Tab-separated table of C-alpha atoms in Angstrom:
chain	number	residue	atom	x	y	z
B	1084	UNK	CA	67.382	37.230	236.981
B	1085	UNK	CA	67.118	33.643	238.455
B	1086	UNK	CA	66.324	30.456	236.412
B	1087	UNK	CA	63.538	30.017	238.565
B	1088	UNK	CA	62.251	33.466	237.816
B	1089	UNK	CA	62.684	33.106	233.812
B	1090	UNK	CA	60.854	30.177	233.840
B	1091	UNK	CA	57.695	31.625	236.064
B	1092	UNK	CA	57.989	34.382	233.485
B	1093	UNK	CA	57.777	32.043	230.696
B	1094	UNK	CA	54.816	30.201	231.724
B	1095	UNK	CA	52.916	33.326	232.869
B	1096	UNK	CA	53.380	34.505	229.082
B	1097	UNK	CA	51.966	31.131	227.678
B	1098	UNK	CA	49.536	31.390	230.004
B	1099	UNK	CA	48.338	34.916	228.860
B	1100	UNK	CA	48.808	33.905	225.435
B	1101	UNK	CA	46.809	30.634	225.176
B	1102	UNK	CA	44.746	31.878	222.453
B	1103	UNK	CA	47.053	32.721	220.422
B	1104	UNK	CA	49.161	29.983	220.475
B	1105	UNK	CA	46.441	27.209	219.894
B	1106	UNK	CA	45.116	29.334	216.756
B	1107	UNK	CA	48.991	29.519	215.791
B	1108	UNK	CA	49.654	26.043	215.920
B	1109	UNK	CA	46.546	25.260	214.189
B	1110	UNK	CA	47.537	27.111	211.101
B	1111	UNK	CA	50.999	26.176	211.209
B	1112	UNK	CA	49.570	22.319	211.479
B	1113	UNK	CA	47.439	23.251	208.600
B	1114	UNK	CA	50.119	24.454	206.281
B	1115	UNK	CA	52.028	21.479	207.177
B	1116	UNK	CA	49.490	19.096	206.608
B	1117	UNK	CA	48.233	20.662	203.324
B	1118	UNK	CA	52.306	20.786	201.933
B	1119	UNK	CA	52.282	16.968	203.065
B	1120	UNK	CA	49.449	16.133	201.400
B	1121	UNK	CA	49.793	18.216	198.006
B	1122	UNK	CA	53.579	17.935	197.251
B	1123	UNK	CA	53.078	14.071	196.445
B	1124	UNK	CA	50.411	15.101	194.130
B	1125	UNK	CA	52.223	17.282	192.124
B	1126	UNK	CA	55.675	14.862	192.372
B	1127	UNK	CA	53.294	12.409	190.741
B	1128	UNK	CA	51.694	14.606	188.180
B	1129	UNK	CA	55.132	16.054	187.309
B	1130	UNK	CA	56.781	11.948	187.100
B	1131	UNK	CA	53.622	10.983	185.130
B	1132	UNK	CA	53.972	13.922	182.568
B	1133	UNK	CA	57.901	13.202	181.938
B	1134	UNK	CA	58.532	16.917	183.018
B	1135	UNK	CA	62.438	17.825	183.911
B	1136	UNK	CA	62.997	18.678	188.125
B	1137	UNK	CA	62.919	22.160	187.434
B	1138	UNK	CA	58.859	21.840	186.880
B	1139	UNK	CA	58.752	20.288	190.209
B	1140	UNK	CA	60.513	22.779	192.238
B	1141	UNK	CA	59.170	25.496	190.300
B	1142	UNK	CA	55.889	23.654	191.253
B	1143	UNK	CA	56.890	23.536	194.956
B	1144	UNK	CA	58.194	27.497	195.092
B	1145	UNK	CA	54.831	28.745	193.856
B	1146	UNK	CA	52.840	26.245	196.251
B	1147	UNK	CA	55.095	27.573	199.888
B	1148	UNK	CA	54.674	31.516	198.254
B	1149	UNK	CA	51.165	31.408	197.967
B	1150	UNK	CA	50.438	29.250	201.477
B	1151	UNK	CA	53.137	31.524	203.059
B	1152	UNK	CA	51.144	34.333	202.327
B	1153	UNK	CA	48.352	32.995	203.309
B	1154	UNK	CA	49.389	31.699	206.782
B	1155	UNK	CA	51.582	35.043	207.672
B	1156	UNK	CA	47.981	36.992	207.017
B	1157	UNK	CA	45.840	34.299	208.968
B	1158	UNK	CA	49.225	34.700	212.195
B	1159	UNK	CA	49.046	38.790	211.606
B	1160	UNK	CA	45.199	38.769	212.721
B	1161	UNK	CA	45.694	35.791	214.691
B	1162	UNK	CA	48.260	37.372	217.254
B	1163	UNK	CA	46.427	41.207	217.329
B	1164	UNK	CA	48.619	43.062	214.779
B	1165	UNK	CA	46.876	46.219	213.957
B	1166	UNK	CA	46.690	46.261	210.126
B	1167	UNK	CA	43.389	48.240	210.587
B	1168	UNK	CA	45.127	51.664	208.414
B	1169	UNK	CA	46.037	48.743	205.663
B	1170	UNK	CA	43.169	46.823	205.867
B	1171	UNK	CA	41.533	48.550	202.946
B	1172	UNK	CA	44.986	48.514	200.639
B	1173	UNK	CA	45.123	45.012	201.498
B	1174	UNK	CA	41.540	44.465	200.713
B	1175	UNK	CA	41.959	45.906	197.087
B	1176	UNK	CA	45.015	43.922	196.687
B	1177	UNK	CA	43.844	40.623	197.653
B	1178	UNK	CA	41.073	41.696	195.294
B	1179	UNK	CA	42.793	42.717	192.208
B	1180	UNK	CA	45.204	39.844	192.819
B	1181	UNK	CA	42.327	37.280	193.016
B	1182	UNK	CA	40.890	38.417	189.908
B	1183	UNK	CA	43.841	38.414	188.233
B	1184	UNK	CA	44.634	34.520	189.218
B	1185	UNK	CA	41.708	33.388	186.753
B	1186	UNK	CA	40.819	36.710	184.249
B	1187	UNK	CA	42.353	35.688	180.927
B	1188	UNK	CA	43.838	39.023	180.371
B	1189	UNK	CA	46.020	38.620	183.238
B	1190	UNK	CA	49.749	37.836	182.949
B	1191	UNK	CA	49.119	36.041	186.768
B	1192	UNK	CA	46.304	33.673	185.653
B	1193	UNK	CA	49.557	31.666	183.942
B	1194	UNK	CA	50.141	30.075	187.309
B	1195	UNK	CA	46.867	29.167	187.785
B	1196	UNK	CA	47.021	27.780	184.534
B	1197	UNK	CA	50.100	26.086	185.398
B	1198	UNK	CA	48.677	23.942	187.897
B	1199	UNK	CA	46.079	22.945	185.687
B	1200	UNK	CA	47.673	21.818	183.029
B	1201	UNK	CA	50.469	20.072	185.243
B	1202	UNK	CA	47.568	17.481	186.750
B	1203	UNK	CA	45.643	16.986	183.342
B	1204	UNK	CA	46.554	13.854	181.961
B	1205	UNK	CA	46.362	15.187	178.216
B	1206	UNK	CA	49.360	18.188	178.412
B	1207	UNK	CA	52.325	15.537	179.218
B	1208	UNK	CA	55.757	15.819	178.145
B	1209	UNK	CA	55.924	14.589	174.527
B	1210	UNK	CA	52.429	14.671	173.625
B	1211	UNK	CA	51.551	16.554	169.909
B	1212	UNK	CA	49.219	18.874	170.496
B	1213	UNK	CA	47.211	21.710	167.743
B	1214	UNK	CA	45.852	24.757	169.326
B	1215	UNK	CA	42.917	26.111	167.291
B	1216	UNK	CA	42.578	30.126	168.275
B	1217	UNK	CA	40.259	31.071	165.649
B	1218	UNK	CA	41.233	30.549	162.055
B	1219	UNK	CA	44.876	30.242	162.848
B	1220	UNK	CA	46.911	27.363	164.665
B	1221	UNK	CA	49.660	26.148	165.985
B	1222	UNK	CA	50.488	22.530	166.630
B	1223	UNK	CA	53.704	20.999	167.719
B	1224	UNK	CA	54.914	18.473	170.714
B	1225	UNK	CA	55.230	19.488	174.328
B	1226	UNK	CA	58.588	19.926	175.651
B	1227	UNK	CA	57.815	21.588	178.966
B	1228	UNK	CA	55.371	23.133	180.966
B	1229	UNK	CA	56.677	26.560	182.800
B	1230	UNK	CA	55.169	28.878	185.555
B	1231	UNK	CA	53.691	31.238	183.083
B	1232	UNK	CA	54.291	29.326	179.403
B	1233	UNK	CA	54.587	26.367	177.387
B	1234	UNK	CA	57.282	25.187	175.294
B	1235	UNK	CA	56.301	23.515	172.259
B	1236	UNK	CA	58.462	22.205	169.265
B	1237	UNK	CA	57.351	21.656	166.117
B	1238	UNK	CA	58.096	18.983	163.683
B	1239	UNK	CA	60.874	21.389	162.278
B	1240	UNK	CA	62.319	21.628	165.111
B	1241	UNK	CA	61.560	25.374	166.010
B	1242	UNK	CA	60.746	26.267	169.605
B	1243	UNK	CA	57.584	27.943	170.575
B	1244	UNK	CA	56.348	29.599	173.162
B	1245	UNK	CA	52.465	29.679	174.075
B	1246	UNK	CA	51.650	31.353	177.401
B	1247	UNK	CA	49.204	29.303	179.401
B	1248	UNK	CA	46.084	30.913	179.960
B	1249	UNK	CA	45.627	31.116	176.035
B	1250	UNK	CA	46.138	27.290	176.161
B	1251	UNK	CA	44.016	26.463	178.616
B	1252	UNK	CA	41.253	28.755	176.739
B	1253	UNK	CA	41.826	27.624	173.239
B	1254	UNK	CA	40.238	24.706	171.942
B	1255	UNK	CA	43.148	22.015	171.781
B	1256	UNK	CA	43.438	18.419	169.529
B	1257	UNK	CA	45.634	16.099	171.219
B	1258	UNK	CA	47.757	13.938	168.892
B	1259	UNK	CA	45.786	14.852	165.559
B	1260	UNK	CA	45.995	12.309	163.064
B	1261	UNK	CA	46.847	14.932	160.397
B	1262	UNK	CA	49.919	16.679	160.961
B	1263	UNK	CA	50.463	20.074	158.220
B	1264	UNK	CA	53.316	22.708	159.811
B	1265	UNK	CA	54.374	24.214	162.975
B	1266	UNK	CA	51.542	27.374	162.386
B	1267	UNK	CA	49.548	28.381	160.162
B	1268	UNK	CA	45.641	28.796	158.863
B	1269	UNK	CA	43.332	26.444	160.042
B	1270	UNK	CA	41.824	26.002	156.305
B	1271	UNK	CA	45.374	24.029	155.800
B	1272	UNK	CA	44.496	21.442	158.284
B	1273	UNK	CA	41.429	20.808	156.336
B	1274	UNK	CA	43.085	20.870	153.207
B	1275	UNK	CA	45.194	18.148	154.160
B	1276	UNK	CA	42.501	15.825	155.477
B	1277	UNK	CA	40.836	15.902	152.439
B	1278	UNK	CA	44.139	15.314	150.393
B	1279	UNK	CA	44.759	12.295	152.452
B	1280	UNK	CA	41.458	10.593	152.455
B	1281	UNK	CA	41.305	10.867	148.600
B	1282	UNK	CA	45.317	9.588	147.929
B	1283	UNK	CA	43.421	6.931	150.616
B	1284	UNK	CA	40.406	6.700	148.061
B	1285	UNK	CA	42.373	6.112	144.971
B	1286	UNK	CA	44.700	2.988	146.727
């Protein structure tokens, strides 16, 4: 087979497949576009918060999964791939899995915490923090944020870890003024307070 006869080959194909190709190279401009624009976000969330590297790339990894995903679906349907037997598998998965990104009984709606709490200003690196979760607590400073957990340490210098969904849905005091023990009831806290404003009282 010619050169010449390759090439007329080649073109007749791209011809043929015009479609397909635009609708490709839309999506793959898309992903590349939306990487471009989000990575500096997160670079600048991570720098602001004092995290180590390893929360940025872990950052990164989870951002080119989920997209990947995303674009190999969008390039299945795109080029014609008969996923019609899986489409109703695929259907209950995408389902299920987009449920569990934000239900707080899921084990996956960590990640979506993750992201959250990388880009708020109030969980950075260093920061002591008390979760409330009903009459108990747990307070301690912020030593890194993971993909599904956070590490705290407390003023004794034991290491906790708090899974992020429960963080995000806890109600959370950002460097309290009264500072009791790494867990405990919540009654302490109080207890405290009104300790300190009296020693306060009687200066």
């Amino acid at each position: 087979m010619t050169d010449s006869a390759i090439l007329d080959t080649a073109i007749l194909w791209v011809q043929q497949q015009g479609v397909p190709i635009f609708w490709s190279a839309i999506v793959v401009l898309c992903y590349i576009v939306l990487t471009r624009q989000l990575f500096p976000k997160i670079d600048k969330s991570v720098d602001e918060g004092g995290f180590k590297n390893d929360a940025l790339k872990k950052a990164y990894l989870t951002v080119r999964f989920l997209s990947g995903i995303v674009v190999v679906a969008v390039l299945l349907v795109v080029w014609g791939v008969d996923i019609s037997g899986m489409m109703l598998v695929s259907t209950s998965i995408l389902t299920v899995t987009g449920v569990a990104l934000f239900a707080n009984w899921s084990v996956l709606s960590n990640i979506t915490a993750y992201f959250v709490l990388l880009f708020h200003s109030a969980y950075r690196r260093g920061n002591f923090i008390r979760v409330i979760d009903g009459d108990n607590y747990i307070e301690g400073y912020i030593a890194d944020i993971g993909v599904f957990n956070t590490q705290f340490i407390t003023e004794d210098r034991e290491v906790v870890i708090y899974p992020n969904n429960l963080l995000l849905g806890r109600p959370t005091q950002i460097n309290p003024r009264t500072r009791v023990a790494g867990m405990g009831k919540i009654a302490q806290v109080y207890e405290k307070k009104s300790s300190d404003t009296k020693d306060k009282e009687s200066t």
